[in-house]
mmCIF file with all atom_site columns, C-alpha atoms in Angstrom:
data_model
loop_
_atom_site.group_PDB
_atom_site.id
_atom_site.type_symbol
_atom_site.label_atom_id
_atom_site.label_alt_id
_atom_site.label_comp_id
_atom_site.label_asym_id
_atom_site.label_entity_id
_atom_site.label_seq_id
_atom_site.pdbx_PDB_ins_code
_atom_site.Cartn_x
_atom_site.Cartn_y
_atom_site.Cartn_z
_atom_site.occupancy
_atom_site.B_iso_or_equiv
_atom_site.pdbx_formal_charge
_atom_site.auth_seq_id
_atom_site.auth_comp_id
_atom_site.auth_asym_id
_atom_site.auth_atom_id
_atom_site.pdbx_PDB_model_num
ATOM 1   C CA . UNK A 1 1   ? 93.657  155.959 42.675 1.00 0.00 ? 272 UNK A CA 1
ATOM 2   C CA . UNK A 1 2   ? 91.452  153.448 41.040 1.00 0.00 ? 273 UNK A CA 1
ATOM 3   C CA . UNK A 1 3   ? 87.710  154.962 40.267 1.00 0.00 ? 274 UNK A CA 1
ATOM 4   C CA . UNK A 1 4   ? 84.682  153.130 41.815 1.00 0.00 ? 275 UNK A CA 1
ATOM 5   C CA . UNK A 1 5   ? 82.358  153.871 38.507 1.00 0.00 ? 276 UNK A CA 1
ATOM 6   C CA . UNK A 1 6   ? 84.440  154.392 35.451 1.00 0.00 ? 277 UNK A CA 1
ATOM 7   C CA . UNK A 1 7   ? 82.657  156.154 32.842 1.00 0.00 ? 278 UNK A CA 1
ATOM 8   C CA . UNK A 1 8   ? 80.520  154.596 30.089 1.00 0.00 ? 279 UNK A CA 1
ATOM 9   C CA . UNK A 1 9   ? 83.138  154.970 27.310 1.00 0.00 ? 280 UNK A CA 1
ATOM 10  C CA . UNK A 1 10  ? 85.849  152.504 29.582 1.00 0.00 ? 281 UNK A CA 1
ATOM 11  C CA . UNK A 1 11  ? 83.111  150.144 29.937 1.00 0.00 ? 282 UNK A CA 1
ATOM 12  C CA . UNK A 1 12  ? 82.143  150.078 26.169 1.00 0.00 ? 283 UNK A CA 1
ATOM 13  C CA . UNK A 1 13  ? 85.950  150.147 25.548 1.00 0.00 ? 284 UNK A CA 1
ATOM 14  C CA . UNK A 1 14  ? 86.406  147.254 27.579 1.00 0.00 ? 285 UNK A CA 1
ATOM 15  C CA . UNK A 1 15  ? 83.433  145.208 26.843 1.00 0.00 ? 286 UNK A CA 1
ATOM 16  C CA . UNK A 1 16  ? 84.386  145.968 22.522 1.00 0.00 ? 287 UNK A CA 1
ATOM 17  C CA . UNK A 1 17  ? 87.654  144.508 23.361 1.00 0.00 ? 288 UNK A CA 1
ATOM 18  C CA . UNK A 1 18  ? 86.701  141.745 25.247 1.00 0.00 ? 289 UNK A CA 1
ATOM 19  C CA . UNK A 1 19  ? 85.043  140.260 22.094 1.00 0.00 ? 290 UNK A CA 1
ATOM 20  C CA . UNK A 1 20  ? 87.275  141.229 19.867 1.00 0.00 ? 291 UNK A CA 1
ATOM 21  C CA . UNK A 1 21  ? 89.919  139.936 21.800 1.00 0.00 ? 292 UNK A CA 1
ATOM 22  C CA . UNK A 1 22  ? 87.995  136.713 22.499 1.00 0.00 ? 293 UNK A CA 1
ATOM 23  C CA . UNK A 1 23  ? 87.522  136.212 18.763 1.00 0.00 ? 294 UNK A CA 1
ATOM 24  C CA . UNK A 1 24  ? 91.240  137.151 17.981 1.00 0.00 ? 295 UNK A CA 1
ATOM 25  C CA . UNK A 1 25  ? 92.780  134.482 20.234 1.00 0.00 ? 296 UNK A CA 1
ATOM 26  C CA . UNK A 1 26  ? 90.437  131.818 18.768 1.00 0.00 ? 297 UNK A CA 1
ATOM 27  C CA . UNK A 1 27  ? 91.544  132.333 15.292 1.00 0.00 ? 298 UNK A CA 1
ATOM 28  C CA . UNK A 1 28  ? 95.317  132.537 16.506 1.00 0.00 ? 299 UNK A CA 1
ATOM 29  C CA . UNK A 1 29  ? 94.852  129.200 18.614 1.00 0.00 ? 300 UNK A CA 1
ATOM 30  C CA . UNK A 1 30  ? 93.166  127.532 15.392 1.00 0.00 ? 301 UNK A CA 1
ATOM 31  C CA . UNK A 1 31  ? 96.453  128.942 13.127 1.00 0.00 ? 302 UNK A CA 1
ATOM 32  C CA . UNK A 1 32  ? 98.667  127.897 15.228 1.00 0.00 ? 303 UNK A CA 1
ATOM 33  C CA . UNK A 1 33  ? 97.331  124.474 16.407 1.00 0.00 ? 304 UNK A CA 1
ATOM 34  C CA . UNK A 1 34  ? 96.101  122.080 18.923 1.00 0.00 ? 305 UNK A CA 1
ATOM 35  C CA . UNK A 1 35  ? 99.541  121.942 20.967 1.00 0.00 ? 306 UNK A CA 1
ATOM 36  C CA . UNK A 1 36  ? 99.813  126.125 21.025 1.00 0.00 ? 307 UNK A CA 1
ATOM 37  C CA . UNK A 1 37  ? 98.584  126.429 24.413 1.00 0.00 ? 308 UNK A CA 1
ATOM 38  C CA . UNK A 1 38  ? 99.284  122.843 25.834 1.00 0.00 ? 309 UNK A CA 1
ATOM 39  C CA . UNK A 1 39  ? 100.784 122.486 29.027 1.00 0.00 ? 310 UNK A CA 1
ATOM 40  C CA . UNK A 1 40  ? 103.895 119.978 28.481 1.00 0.00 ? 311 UNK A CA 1
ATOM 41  C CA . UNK A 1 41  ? 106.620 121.880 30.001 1.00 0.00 ? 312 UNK A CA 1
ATOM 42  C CA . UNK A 1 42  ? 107.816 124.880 32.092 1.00 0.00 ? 313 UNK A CA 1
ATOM 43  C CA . UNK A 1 43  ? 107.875 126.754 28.364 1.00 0.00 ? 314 UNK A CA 1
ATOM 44  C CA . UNK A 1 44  ? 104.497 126.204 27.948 1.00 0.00 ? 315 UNK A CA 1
ATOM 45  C CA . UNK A 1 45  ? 103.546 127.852 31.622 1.00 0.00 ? 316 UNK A CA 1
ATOM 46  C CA . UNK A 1 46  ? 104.939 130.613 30.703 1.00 0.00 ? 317 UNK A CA 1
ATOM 47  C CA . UNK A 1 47  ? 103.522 130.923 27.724 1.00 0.00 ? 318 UNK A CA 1
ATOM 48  C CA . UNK A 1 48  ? 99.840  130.857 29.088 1.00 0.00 ? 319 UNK A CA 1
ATOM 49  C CA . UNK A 1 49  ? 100.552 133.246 31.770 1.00 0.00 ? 320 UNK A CA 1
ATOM 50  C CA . UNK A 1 50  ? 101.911 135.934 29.042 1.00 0.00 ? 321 UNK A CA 1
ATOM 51  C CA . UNK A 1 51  ? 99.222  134.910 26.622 1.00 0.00 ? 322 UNK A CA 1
ATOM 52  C CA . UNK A 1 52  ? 96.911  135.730 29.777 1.00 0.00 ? 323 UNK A CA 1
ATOM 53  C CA . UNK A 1 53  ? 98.495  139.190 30.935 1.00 0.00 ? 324 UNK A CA 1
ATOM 54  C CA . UNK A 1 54  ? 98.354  140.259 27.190 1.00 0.00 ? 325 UNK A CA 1
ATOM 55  C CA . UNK A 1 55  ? 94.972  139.647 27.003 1.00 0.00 ? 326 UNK A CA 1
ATOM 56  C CA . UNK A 1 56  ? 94.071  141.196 30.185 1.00 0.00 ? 327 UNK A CA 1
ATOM 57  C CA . UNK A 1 57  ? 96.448  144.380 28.909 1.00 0.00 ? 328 UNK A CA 1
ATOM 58  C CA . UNK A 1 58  ? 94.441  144.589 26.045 1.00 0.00 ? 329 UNK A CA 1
ATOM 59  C CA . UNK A 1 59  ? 91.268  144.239 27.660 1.00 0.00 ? 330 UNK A CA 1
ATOM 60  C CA . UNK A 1 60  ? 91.477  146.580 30.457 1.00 0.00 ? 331 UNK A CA 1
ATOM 61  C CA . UNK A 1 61  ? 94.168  148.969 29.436 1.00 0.00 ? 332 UNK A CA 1
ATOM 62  C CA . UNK A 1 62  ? 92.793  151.472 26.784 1.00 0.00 ? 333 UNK A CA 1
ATOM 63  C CA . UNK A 1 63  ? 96.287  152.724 26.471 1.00 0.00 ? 334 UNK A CA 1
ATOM 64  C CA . UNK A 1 64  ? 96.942  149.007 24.673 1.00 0.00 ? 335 UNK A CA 1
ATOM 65  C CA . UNK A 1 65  ? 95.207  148.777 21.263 1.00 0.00 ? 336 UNK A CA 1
ATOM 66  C CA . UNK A 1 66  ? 93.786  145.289 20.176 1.00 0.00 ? 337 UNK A CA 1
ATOM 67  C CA . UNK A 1 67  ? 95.939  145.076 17.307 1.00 0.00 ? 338 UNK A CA 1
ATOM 68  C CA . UNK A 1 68  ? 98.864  145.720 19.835 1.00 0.00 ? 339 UNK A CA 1
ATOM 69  C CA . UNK A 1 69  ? 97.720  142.776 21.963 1.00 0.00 ? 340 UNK A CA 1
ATOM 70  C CA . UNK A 1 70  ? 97.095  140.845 18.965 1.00 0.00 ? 341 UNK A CA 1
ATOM 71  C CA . UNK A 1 71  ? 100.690 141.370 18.035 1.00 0.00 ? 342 UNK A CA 1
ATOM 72  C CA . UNK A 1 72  ? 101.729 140.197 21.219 1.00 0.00 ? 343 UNK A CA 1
ATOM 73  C CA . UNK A 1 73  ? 99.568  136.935 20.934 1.00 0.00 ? 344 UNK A CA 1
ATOM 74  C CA . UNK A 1 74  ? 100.513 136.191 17.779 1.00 0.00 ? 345 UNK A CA 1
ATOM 75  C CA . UNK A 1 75  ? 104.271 136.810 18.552 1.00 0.00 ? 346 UNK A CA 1
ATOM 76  C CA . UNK A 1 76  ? 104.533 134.372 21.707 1.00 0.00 ? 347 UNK A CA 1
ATOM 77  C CA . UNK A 1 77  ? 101.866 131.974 19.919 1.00 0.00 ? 348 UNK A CA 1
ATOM 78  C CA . UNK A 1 78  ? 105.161 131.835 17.322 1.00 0.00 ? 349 UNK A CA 1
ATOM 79  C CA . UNK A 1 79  ? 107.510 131.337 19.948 1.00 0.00 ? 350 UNK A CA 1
ATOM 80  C CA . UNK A 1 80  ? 105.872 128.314 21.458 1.00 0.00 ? 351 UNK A CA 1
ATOM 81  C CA . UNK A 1 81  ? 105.464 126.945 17.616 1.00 0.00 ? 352 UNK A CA 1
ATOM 82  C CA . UNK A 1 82  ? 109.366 127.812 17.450 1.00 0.00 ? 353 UNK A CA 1
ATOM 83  C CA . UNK A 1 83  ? 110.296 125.909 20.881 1.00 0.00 ? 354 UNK A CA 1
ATOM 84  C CA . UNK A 1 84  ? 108.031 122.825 20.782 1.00 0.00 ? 355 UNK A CA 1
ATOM 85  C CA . UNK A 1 85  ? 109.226 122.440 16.289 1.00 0.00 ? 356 UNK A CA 1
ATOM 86  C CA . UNK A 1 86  ? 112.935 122.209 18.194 1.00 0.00 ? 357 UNK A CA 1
ATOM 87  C CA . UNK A 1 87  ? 111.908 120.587 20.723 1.00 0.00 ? 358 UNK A CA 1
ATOM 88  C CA . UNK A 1 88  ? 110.339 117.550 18.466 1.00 0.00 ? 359 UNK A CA 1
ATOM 89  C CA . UNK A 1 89  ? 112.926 117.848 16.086 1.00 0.00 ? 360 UNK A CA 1
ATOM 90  C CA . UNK A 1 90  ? 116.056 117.904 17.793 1.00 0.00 ? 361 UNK A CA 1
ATOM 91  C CA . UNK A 1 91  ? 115.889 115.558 20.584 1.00 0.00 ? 362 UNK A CA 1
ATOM 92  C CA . UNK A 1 92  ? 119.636 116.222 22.180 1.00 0.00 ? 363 UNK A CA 1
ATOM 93  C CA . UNK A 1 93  ? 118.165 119.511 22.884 1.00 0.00 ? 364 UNK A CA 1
ATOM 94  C CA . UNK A 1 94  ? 114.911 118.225 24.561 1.00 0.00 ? 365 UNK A CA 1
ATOM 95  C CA . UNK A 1 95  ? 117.076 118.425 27.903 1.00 0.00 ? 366 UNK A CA 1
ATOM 96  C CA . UNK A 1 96  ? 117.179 122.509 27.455 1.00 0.00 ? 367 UNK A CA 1
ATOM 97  C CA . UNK A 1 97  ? 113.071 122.093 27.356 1.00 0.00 ? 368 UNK A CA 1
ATOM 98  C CA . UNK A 1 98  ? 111.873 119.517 29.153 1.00 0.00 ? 369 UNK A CA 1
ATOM 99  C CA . UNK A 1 99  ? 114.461 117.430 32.036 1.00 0.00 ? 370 UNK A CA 1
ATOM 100 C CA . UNK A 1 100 ? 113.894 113.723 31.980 1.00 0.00 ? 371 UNK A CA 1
ATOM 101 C CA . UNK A 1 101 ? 111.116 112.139 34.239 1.00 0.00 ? 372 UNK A CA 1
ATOM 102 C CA . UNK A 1 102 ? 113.138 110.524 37.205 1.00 0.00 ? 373 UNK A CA 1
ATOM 103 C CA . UNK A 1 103 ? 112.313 108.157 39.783 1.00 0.00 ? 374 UNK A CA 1
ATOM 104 C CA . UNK A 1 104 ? 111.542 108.327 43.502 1.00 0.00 ? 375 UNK A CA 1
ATOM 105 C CA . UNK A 1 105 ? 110.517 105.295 44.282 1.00 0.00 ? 376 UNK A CA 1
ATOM 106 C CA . UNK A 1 106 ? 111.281 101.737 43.131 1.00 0.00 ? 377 UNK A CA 1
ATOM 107 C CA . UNK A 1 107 ? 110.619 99.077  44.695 1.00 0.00 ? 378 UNK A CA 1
ATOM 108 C CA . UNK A 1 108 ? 109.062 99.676  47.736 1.00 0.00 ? 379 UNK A CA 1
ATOM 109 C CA . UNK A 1 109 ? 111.759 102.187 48.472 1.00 0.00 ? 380 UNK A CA 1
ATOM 110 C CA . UNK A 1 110 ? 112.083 105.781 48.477 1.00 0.00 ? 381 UNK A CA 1
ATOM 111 C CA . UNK A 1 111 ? 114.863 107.270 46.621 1.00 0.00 ? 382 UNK A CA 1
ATOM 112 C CA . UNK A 1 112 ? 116.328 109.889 49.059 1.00 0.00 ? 383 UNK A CA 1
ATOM 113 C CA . UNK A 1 113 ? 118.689 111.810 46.828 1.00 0.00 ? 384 UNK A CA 1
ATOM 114 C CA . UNK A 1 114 ? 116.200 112.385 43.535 1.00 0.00 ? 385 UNK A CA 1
ATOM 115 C CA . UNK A 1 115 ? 113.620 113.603 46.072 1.00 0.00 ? 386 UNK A CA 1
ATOM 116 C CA . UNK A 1 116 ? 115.931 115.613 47.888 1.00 0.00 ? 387 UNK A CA 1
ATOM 117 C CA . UNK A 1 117 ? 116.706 117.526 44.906 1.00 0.00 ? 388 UNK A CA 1
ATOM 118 C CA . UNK A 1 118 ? 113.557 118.110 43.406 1.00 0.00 ? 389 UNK A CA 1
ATOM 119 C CA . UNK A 1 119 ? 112.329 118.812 47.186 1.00 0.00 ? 390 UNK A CA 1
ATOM 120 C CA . UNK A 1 120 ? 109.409 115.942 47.581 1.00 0.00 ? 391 UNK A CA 1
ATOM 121 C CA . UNK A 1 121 ? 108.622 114.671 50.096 1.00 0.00 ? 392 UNK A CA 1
ATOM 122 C CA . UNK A 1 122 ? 107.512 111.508 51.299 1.00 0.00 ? 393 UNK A CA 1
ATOM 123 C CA . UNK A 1 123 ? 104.044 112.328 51.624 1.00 0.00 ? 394 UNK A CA 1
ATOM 124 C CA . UNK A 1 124 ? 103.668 113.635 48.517 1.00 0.00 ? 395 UNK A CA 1
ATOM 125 C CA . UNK A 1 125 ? 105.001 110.415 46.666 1.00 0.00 ? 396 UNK A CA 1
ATOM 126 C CA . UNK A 1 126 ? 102.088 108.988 49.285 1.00 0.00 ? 397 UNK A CA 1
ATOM 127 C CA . UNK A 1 127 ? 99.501  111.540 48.087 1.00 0.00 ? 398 UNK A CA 1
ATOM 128 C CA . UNK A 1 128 ? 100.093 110.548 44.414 1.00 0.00 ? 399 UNK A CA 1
ATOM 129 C CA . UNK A 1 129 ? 99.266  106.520 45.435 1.00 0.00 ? 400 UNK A CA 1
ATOM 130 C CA . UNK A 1 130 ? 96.438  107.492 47.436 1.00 0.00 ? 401 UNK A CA 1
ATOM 131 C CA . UNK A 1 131 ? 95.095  109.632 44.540 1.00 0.00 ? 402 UNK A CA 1
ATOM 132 C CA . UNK A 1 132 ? 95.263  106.615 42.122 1.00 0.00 ? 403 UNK A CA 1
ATOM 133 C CA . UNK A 1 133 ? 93.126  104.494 44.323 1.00 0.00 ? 404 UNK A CA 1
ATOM 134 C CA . UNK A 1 134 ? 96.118  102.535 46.246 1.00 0.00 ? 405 UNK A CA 1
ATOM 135 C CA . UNK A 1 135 ? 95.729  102.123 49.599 1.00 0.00 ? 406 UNK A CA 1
ATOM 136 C CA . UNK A 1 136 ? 99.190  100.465 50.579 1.00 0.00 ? 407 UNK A CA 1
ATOM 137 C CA . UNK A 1 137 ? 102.460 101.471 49.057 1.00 0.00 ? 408 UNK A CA 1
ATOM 138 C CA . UNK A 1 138 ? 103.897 98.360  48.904 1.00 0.00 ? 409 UNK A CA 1
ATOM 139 C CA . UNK A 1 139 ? 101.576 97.783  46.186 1.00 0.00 ? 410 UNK A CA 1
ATOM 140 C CA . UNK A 1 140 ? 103.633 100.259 44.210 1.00 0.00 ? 411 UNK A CA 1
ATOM 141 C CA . UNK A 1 141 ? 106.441 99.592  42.073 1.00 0.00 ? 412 UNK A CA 1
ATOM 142 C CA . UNK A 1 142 ? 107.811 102.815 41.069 1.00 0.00 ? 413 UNK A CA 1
ATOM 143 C CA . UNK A 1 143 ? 106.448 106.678 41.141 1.00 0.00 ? 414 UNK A CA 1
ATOM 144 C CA . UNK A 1 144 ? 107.991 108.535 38.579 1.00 0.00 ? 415 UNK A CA 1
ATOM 145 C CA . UNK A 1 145 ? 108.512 112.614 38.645 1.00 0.00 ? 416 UNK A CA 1
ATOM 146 C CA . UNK A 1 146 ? 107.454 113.497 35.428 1.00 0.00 ? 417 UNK A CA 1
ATOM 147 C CA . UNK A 1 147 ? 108.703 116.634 33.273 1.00 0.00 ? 418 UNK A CA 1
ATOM 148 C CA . UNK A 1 148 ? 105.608 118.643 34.196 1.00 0.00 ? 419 UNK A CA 1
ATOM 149 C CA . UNK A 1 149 ? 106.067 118.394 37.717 1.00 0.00 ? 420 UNK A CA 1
ATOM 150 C CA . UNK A 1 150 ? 103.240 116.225 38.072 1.00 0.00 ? 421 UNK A CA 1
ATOM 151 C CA . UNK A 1 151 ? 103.593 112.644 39.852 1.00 0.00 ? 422 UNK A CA 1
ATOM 152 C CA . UNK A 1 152 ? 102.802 109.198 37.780 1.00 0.00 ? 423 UNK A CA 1
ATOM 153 C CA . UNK A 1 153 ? 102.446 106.059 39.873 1.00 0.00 ? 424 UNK A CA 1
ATOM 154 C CA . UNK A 1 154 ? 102.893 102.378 38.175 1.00 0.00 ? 425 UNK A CA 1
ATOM 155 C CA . UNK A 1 155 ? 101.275 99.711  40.230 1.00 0.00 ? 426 UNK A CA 1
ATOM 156 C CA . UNK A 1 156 ? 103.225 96.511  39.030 1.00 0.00 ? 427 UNK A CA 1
ATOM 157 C CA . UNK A 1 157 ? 105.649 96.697  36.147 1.00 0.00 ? 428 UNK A CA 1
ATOM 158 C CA . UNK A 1 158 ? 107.187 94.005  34.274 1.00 0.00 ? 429 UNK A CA 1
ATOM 159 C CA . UNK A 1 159 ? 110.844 94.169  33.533 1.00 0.00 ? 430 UNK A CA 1
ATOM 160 C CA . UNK A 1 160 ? 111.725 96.272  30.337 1.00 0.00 ? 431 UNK A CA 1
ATOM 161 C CA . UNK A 1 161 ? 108.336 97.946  30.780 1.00 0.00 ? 432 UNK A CA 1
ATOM 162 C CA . UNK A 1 162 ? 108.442 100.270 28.524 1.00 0.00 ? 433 UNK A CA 1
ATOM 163 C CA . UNK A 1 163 ? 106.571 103.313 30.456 1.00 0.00 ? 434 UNK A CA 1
ATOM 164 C CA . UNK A 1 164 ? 110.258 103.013 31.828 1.00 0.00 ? 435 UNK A CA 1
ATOM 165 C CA . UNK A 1 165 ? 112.609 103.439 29.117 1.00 0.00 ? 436 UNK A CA 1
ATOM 166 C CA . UNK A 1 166 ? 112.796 107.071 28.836 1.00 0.00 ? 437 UNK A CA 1
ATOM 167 C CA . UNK A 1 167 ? 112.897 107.015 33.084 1.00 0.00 ? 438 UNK A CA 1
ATOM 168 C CA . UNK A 1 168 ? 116.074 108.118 34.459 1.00 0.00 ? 439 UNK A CA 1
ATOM 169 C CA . UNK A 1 169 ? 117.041 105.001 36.917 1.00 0.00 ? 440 UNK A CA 1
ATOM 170 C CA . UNK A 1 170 ? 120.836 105.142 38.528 1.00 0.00 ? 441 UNK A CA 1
ATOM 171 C CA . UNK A 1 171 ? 120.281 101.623 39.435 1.00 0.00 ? 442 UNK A CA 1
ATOM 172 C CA . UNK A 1 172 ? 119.352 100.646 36.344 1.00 0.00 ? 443 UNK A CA 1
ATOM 173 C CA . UNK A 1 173 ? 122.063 98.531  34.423 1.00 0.00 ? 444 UNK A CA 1
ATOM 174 C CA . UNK A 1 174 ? 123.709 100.138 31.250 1.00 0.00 ? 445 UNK A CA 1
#
């Protein structure tokens, strides 16, 4: 059962590794770079979440000492250096990290299988105009599904655009 007033030594426990913790995860961030705790793939969602319940762990749990969740920072802070060094440095393997952004709509129609599979719907390919200031979907040339989940909409795109090229399109020509 959890106690309503937990005694004075949790709360200095707690509050001591709060800052410290705080302080820790700056210092590992800086090490380990701008891109440790960016959110460019499923990888990196994970990694935010763990770096989050570690943190929490360490915080709240004085069972867990700070060097322990320091340890555990520093360890999936690696891990995400690991995966995104592959990931930029061995692009056949990108696929493993990071599936290619796709298409679901072109040219004023609605691509039925691609949006099928990644289960969108219509309205959310019409949420994503309306959200970039479109009022009429005809005025849209493609919507693109983009690795992160996350919906990009191109107004009017010139042939062998090149915000295209790395866009999976079946009816694209080989």
């Amino acid at each position: 059962m959890a106690e309503f007033a937990p005694s004075w030594q949790a709360l200095i426990h707690t509050a001591v590794a709060a800052v410290l913790s705080y302080f820790v995860i700056i210092i590992l961030i800086r090490a380990f770079g701008q891109r440790a705790l960016a959110k460019w793939n499923a990888f990196g969602f994970i990694v935010t979440i763990a770096l989050g319940s570690a943190m929490a762990t360490g915080i709240l749990s004085a069972r867990v000492s700070i060097l322990q969740s320091t340890l555990a920072f520093a360890l999936l802070l690696g891990l995400q250096l690991m995966f995104a060094t592959i990931y930029t440095r061995w692009p056949r393997l990108r696929v493993i990290f990071n599936p290619p952004p796709e298409l679901v709509f072109r040219h004023g129609k609605f691509i039925a299988s691609k949006m099928k599979r990644h289960r969108i719907a219509e309205q959310d390919v019409r949420a994503a105009v309306r959200s970039r200031g479109i009022d009429r979907i005809e005025d849209v040339d493609a919507v693109v599904l983009e690795s992160n989940g996350s919906l990009s909409v191109l107004k009017s795109v010139h042939s062998g655009a090149s915000a295209l090229l790395d866009v999976r399109d079946d009816e694209r020509p080989s």
